[in-house]
Short mmCIF file of C-alpha atoms in Angstrom, two decimals:
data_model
loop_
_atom_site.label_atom_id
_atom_site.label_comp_id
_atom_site.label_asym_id
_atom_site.label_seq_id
_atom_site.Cartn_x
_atom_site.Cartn_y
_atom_site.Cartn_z
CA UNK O 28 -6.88 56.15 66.10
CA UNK O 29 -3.56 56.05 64.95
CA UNK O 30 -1.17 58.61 64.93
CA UNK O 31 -0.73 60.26 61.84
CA UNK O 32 3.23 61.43 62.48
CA UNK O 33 3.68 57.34 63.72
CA UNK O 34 2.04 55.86 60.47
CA UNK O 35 4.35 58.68 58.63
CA UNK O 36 7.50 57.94 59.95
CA UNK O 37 7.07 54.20 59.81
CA UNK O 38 6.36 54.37 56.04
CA UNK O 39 9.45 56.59 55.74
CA UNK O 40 12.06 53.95 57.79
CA UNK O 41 10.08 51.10 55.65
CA UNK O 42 10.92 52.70 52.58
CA UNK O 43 14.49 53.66 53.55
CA UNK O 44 14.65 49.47 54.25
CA UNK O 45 13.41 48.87 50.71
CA UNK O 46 15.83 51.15 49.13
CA UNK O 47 19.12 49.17 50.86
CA UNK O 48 17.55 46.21 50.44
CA UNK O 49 16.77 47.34 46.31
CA UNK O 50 20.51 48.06 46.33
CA UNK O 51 21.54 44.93 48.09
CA UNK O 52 19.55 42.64 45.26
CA UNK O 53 21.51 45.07 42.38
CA UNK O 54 24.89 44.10 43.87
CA UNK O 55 24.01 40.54 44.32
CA UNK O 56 22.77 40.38 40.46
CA UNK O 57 25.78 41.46 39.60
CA UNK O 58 28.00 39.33 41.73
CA UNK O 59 26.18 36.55 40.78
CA UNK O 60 26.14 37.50 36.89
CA UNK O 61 29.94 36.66 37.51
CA UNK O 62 29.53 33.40 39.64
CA UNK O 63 27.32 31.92 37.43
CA UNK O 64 29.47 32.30 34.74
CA UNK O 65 32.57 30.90 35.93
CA UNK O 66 30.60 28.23 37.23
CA UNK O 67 28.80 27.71 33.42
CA UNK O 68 32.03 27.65 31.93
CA UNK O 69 32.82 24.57 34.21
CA UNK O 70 29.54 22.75 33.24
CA UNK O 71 30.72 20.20 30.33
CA UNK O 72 33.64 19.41 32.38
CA UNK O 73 31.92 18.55 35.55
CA UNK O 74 29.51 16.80 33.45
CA UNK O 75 31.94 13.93 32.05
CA UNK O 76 34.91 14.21 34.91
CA UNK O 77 33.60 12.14 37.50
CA UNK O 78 32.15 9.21 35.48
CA UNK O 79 35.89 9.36 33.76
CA UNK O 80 38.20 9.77 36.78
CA UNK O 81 35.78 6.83 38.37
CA UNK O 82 36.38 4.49 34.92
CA UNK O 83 40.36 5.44 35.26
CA UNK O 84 39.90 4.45 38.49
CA UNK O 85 38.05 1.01 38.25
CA UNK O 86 40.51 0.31 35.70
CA UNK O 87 43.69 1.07 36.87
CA UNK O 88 42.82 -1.74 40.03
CA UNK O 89 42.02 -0.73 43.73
CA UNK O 90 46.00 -0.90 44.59
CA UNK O 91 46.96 0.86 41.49
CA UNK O 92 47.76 4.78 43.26
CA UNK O 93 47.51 5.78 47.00
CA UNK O 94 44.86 8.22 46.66
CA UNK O 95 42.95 5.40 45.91
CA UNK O 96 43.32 3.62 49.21
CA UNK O 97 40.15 2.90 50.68
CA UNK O 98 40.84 2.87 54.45
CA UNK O 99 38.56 1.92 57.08
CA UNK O 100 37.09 5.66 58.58
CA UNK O 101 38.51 6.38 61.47
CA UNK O 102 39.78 9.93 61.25
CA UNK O 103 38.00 12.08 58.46
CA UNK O 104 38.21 15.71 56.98
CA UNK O 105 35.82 17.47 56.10
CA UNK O 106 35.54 20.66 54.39
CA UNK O 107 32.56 23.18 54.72
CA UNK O 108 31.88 25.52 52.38
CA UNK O 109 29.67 28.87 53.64
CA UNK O 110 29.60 32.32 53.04
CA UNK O 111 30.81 34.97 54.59
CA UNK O 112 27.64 37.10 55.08
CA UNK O 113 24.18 36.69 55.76
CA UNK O 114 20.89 37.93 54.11
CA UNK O 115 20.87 35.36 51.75
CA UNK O 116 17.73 33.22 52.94
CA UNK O 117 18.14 29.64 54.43
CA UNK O 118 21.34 29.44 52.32
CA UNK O 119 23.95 29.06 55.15
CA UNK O 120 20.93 27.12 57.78
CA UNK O 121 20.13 24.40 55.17
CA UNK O 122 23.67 23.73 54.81
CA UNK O 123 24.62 24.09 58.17
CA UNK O 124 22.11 21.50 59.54
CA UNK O 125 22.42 19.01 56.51
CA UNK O 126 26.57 19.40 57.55
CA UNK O 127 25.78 18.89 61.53
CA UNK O 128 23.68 15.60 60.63
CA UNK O 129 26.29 14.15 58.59
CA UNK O 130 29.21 14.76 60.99
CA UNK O 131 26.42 12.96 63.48
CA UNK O 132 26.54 10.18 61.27
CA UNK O 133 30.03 9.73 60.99
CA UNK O 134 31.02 10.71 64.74
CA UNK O 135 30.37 7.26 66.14
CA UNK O 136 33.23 5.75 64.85
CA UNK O 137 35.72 8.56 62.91
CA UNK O 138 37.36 11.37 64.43
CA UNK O 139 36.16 14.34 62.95
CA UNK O 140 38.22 17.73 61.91
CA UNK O 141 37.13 20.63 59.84
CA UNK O 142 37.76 22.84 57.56
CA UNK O 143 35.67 25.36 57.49
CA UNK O 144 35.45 28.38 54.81
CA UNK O 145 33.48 31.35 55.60
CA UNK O 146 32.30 33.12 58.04
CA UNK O 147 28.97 31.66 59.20
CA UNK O 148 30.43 27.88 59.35
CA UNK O 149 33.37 28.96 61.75
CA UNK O 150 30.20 30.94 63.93
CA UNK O 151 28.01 27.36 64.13
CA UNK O 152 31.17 25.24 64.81
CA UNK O 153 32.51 27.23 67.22
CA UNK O 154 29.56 26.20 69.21
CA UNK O 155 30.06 22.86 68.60
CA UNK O 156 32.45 20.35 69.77
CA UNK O 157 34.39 19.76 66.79
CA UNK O 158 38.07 19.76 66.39
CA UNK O 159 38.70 23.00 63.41
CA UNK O 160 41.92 22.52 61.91
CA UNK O 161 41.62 25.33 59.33
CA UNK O 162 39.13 28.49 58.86
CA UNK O 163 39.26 30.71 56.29
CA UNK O 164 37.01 33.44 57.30
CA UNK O 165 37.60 36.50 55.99
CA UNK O 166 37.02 37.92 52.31
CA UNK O 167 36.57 34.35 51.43
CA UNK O 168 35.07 35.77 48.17
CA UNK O 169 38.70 36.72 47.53
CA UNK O 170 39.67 33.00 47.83
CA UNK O 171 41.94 32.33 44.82
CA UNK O 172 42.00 29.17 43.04
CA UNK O 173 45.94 28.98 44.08
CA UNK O 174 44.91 29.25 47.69
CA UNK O 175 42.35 26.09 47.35
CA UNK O 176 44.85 24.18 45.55
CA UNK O 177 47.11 25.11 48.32
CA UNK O 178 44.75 23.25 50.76
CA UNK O 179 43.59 20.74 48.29
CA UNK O 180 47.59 19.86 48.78
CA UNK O 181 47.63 19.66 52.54
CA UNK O 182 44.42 17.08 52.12
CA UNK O 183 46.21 15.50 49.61
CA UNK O 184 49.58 15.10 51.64
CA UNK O 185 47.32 14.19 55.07
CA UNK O 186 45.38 11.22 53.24
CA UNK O 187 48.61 10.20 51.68
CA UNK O 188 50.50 10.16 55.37
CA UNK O 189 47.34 8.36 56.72
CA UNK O 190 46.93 11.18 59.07
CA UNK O 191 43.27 11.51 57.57
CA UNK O 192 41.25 8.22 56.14
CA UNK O 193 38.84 10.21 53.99
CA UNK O 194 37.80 13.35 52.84
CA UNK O 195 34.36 15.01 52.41
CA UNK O 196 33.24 18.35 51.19
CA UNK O 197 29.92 19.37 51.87
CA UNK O 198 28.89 22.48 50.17
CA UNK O 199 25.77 23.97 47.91
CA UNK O 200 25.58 23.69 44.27
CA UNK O 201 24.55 25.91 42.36
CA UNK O 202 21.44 23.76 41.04
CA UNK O 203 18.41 26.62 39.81
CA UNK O 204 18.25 30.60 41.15
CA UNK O 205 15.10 29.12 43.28
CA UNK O 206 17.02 26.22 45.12
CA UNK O 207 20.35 25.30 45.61
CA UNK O 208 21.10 21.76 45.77
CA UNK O 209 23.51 20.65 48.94
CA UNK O 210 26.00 18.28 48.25
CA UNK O 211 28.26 15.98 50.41
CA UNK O 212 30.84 14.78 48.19
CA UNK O 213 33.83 12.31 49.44
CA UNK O 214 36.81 13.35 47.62
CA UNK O 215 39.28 11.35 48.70
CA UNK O 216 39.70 8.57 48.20
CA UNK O 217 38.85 9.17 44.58
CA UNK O 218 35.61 7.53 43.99
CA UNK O 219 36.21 4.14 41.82
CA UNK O 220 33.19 3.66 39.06
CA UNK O 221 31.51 -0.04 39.57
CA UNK O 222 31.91 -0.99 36.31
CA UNK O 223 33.38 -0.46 33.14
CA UNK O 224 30.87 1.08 31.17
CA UNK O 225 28.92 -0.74 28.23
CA UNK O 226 31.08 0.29 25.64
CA UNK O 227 34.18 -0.78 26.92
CA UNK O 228 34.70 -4.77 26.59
CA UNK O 229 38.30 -4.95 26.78
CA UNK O 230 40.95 -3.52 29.69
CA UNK O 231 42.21 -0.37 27.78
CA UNK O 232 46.04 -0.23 27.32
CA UNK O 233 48.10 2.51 29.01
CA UNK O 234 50.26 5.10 27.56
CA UNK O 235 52.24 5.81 30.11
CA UNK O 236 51.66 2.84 32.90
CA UNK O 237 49.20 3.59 35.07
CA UNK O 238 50.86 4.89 38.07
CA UNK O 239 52.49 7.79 36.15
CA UNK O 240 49.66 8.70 34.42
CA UNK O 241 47.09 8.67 37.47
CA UNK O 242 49.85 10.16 39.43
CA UNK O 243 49.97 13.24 37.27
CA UNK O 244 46.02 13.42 36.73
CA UNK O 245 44.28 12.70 40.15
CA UNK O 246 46.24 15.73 42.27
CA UNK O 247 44.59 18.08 39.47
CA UNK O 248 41.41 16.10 39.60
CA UNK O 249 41.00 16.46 43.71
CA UNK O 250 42.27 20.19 43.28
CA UNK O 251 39.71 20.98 40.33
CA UNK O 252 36.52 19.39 42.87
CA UNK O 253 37.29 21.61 45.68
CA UNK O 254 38.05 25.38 42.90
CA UNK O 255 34.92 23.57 41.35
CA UNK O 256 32.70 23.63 44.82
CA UNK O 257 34.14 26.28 45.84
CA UNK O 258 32.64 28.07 42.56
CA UNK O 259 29.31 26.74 42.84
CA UNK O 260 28.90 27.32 46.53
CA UNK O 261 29.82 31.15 45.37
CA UNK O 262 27.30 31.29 42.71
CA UNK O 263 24.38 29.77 44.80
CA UNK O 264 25.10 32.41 47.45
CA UNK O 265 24.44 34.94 45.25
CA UNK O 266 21.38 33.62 43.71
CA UNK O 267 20.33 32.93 47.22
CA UNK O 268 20.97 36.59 48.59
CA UNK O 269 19.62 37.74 45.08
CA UNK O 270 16.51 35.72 45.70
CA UNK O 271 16.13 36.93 49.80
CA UNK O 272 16.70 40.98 48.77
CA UNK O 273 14.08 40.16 46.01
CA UNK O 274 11.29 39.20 48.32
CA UNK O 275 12.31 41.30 51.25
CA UNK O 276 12.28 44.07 48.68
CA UNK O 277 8.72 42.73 47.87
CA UNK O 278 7.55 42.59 51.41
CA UNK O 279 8.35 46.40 52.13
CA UNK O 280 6.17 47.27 49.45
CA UNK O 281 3.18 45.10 50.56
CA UNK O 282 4.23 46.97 53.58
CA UNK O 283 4.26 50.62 52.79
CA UNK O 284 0.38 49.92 50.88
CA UNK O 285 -0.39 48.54 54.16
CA UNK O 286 0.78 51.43 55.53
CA UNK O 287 -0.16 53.70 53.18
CA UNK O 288 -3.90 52.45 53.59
CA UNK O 289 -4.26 53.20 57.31
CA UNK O 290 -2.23 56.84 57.30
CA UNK O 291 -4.72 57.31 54.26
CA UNK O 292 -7.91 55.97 56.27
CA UNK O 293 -6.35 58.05 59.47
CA UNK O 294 -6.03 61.03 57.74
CA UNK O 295 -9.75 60.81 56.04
CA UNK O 296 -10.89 60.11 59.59
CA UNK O 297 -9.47 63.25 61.04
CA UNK O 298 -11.28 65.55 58.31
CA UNK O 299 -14.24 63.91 58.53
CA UNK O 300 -14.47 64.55 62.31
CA UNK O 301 -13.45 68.03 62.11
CA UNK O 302 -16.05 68.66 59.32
CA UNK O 303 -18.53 66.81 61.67
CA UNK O 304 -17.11 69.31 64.36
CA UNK O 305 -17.98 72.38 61.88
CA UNK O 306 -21.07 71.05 61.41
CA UNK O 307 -22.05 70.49 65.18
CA UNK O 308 -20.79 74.31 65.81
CA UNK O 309 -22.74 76.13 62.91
CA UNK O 310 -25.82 74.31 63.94
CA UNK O 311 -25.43 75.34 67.43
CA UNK O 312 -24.73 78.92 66.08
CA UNK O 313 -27.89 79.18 64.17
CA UNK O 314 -30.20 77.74 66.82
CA UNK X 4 34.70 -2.49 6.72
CA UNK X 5 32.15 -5.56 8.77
CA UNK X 6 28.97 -5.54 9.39
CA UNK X 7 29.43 -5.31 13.24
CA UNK X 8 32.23 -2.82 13.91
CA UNK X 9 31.33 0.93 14.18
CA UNK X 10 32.04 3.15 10.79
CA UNK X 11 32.24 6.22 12.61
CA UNK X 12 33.67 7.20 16.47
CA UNK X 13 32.07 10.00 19.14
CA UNK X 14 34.65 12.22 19.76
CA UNK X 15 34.44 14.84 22.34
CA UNK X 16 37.10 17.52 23.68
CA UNK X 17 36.42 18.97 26.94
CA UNK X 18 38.52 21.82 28.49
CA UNK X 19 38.60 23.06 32.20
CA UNK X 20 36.44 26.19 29.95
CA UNK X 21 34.43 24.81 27.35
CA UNK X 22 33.45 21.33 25.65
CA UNK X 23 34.74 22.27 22.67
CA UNK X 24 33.98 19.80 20.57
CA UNK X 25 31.46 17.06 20.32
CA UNK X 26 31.40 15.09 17.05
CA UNK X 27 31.12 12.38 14.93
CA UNK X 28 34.50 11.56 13.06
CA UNK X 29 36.39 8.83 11.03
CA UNK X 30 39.69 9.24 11.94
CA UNK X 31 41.46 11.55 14.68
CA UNK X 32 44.87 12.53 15.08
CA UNK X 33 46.04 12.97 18.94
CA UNK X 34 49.07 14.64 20.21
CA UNK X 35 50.03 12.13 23.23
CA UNK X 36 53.43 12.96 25.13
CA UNK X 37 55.09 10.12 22.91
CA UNK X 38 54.14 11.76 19.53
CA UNK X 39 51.14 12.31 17.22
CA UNK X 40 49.07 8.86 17.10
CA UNK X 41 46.14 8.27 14.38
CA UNK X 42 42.61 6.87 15.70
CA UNK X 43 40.18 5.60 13.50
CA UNK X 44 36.91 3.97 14.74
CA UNK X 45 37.16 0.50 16.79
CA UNK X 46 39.92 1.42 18.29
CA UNK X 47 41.63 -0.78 20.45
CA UNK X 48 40.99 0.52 24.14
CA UNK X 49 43.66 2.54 25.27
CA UNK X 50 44.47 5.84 28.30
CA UNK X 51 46.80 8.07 27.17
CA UNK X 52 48.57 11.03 28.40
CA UNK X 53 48.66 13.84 26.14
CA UNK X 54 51.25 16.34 25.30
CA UNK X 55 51.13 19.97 23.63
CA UNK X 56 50.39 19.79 19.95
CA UNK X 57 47.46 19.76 16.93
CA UNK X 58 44.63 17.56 17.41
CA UNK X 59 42.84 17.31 14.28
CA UNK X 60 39.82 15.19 13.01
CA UNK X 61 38.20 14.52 10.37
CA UNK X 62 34.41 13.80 9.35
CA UNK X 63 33.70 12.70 5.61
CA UNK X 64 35.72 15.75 3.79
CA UNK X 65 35.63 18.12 6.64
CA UNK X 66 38.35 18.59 8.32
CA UNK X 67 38.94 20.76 11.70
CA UNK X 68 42.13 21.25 13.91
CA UNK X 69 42.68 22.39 17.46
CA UNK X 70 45.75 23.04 19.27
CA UNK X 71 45.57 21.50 22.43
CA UNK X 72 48.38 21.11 25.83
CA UNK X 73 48.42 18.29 28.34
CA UNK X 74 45.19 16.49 29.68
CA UNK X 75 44.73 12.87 28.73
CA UNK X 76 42.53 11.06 26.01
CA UNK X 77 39.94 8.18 26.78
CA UNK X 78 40.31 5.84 23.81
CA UNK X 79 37.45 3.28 23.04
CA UNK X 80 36.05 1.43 19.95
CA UNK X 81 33.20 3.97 19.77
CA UNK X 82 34.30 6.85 21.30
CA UNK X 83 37.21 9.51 22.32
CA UNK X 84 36.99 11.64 24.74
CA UNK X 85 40.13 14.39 25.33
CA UNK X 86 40.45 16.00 28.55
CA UNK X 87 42.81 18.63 27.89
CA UNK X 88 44.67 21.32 29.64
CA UNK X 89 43.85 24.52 27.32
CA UNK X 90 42.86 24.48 24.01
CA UNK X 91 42.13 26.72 21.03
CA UNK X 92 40.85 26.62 17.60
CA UNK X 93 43.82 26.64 15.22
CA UNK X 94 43.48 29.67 12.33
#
């Protein structure tokens, strides 16, 4: 039979669990309350950015701007985007393994450096044999948008210099609360569109020529993707953690009726024999 | 007006915050860095960098304006579509 002070003191740590992990889901509500919308804000943007940068792009011609320079792969970037801290499900696995088979992919004929941002990306790659060129590791929650348009400059300037043939961020965005969505994105060069678009017949005129324009736009443009995923891979960590504290939270009460049923059953056992005990001695007594 | 060519034009305004506009209108005026031009529907297609200054638009007898800085404007027969730095609804 089990112990009664055992069954008591595991319901007790069980609950303690619950509460932390109670207060865990509250802060990651919050937190992601505040992702979410700085990501929402974002959303029409995102929606009609891409498919314009690619038209400006298809139209401007393949030569028109360097960033544009498609370049045979043979030395690539590529940024990872992770959090900091666990306890948020599969969040940081998922991404981690989807990462690791794309760098597979690629590793045959580019050389490969990373960037890595948070914590658990700089643990995985540490292991592996990748060359890291920058890590941003701590507080990366406190990441400014100034200090990823600082880096979206170094890119910028390593692509231009041909140090670096292409770019890729691979990072999670912030899709539903149940499931983020990874994404492996190539940012430079800037993607061109394929075609024109139906409602376009003619070549559009340019006001100022091309180069000066694009040259103004595109910097933002790469700057904005990597503020933007850094954004959403914020706000699908906390719906992730918000989700994982939710159903650990869940567990430990399946857990402590669990519990709560034996010490219950125990305890009912122990009267009953002791009753049966009375019993066996006053019969005894009056024979 | 013909038969064939649009009577109206799509015109959206998206900002880094907001899409703050998504419309039909007849005619659009655009602050681009060489002045104010006018855009009415089958537009000739044109990219143009935009400066600080009003956008307006009109739609049948309503009219609406927005202050709007930098960005660039996606001009085609049927549509517009403003990319712009930071905008806000004019009083």
């Amino acid at each position: 039979m089990p112990n009664l002070i055992d069954l008591r003191r595991r319901i007790r740590s069980v609950r303690n669990t619950q509460q932390v992990t109670k207060a865990m889901k509250t802060v990651a509500t919050a937190k992601y309350k505040k992702a979410s919308r700085s990501v929402a804000v974002g959303r029409p943007l995102w929606h009609s950015a891409p498919a314009s940068a690619g038209r400006l792009a298809f139209w401007a011609g393949p030569n028109a701007h360097p960033l544009l320079d498609i370049r045979e792969e043979q030395s690539i970037d590529v940024l990872v985007l992770t959090s900091d801290k666990g306890l948020c499900g599969a969040f940081n696995a998922n991404l981690l393994a989807k990462a690791l088979e794309f760098l597979k992919s690629k590793e045959p004929a580019a050389r490969i450096r990373l960037e890595l941002i948070g914590k658990k990306a700089v643990h995985f790659f540490k292991r592996q044999e990748y060359q890291i060129d920058r890590v941003f590791a701590d507080h990366t929650d406190k990441l400014t948008p100034a200090d990823l348009k600082k880096l979206a400059g170094e890119l910028m300037e390593k692509f231009l210099f041909r140090e670096t043939d292409a770019v890729y961020e691979v990072y999670n965005e912030f899709k539903s609360v149940l499931t983020p969505k990874i994404m492996i994105v190539r940012i430079l060069p800037i993607a061109t569109g394929t075609e024109a678009g139906p409602d376009h017949g003619l070549d559009p005129d340019w006001e100022p020529r091309p180069f000066p324009l694009i040259s103004a736009l595109w910097p933002r443009y790469v700057e904005a993707q990597i503020v933007h995923a850094f954004a959403e891979s914020q706000a699908a960590e906390q719906a992730a953690r918000m989700m994982a504290m939710d159903s650990a939270s869940n567990n430990a009460e399946d857990l402590i009726e669990d519990l709560t049923l034996n010490l219950n059953k125990a305890r009912q056992a122990g009267i009953t024999k002791e009753l049966l005990e009375i019993m066996t001695a006053v019969d005894a007594l009056k024979s | 007006m013909s038969g064939k060519a649009p009577d109206r034009f799509r015109l959206r305004v998206v900002t880094s915050k907001s899409l703050l506009i998504e419309t039909d209108a007849d005619e659009a005026q655009i602050p681009t860095i060489d002045g104010l031009i006018g855009v009415f529907p089958n537009h000739q297609p044109l990219i143009v960098a935009l400066g600080r200054g009003t956008l307006s638009y009109r739609q049948a007898a309503y009219e609406e304006r927005f202050e709007i800085d930098g960005g660039y404007a996606e001009i085609s027969p049927d549509s517009v579509l403003v990319f712009t730095e930071s905008a806000a609804t004019g009083e």
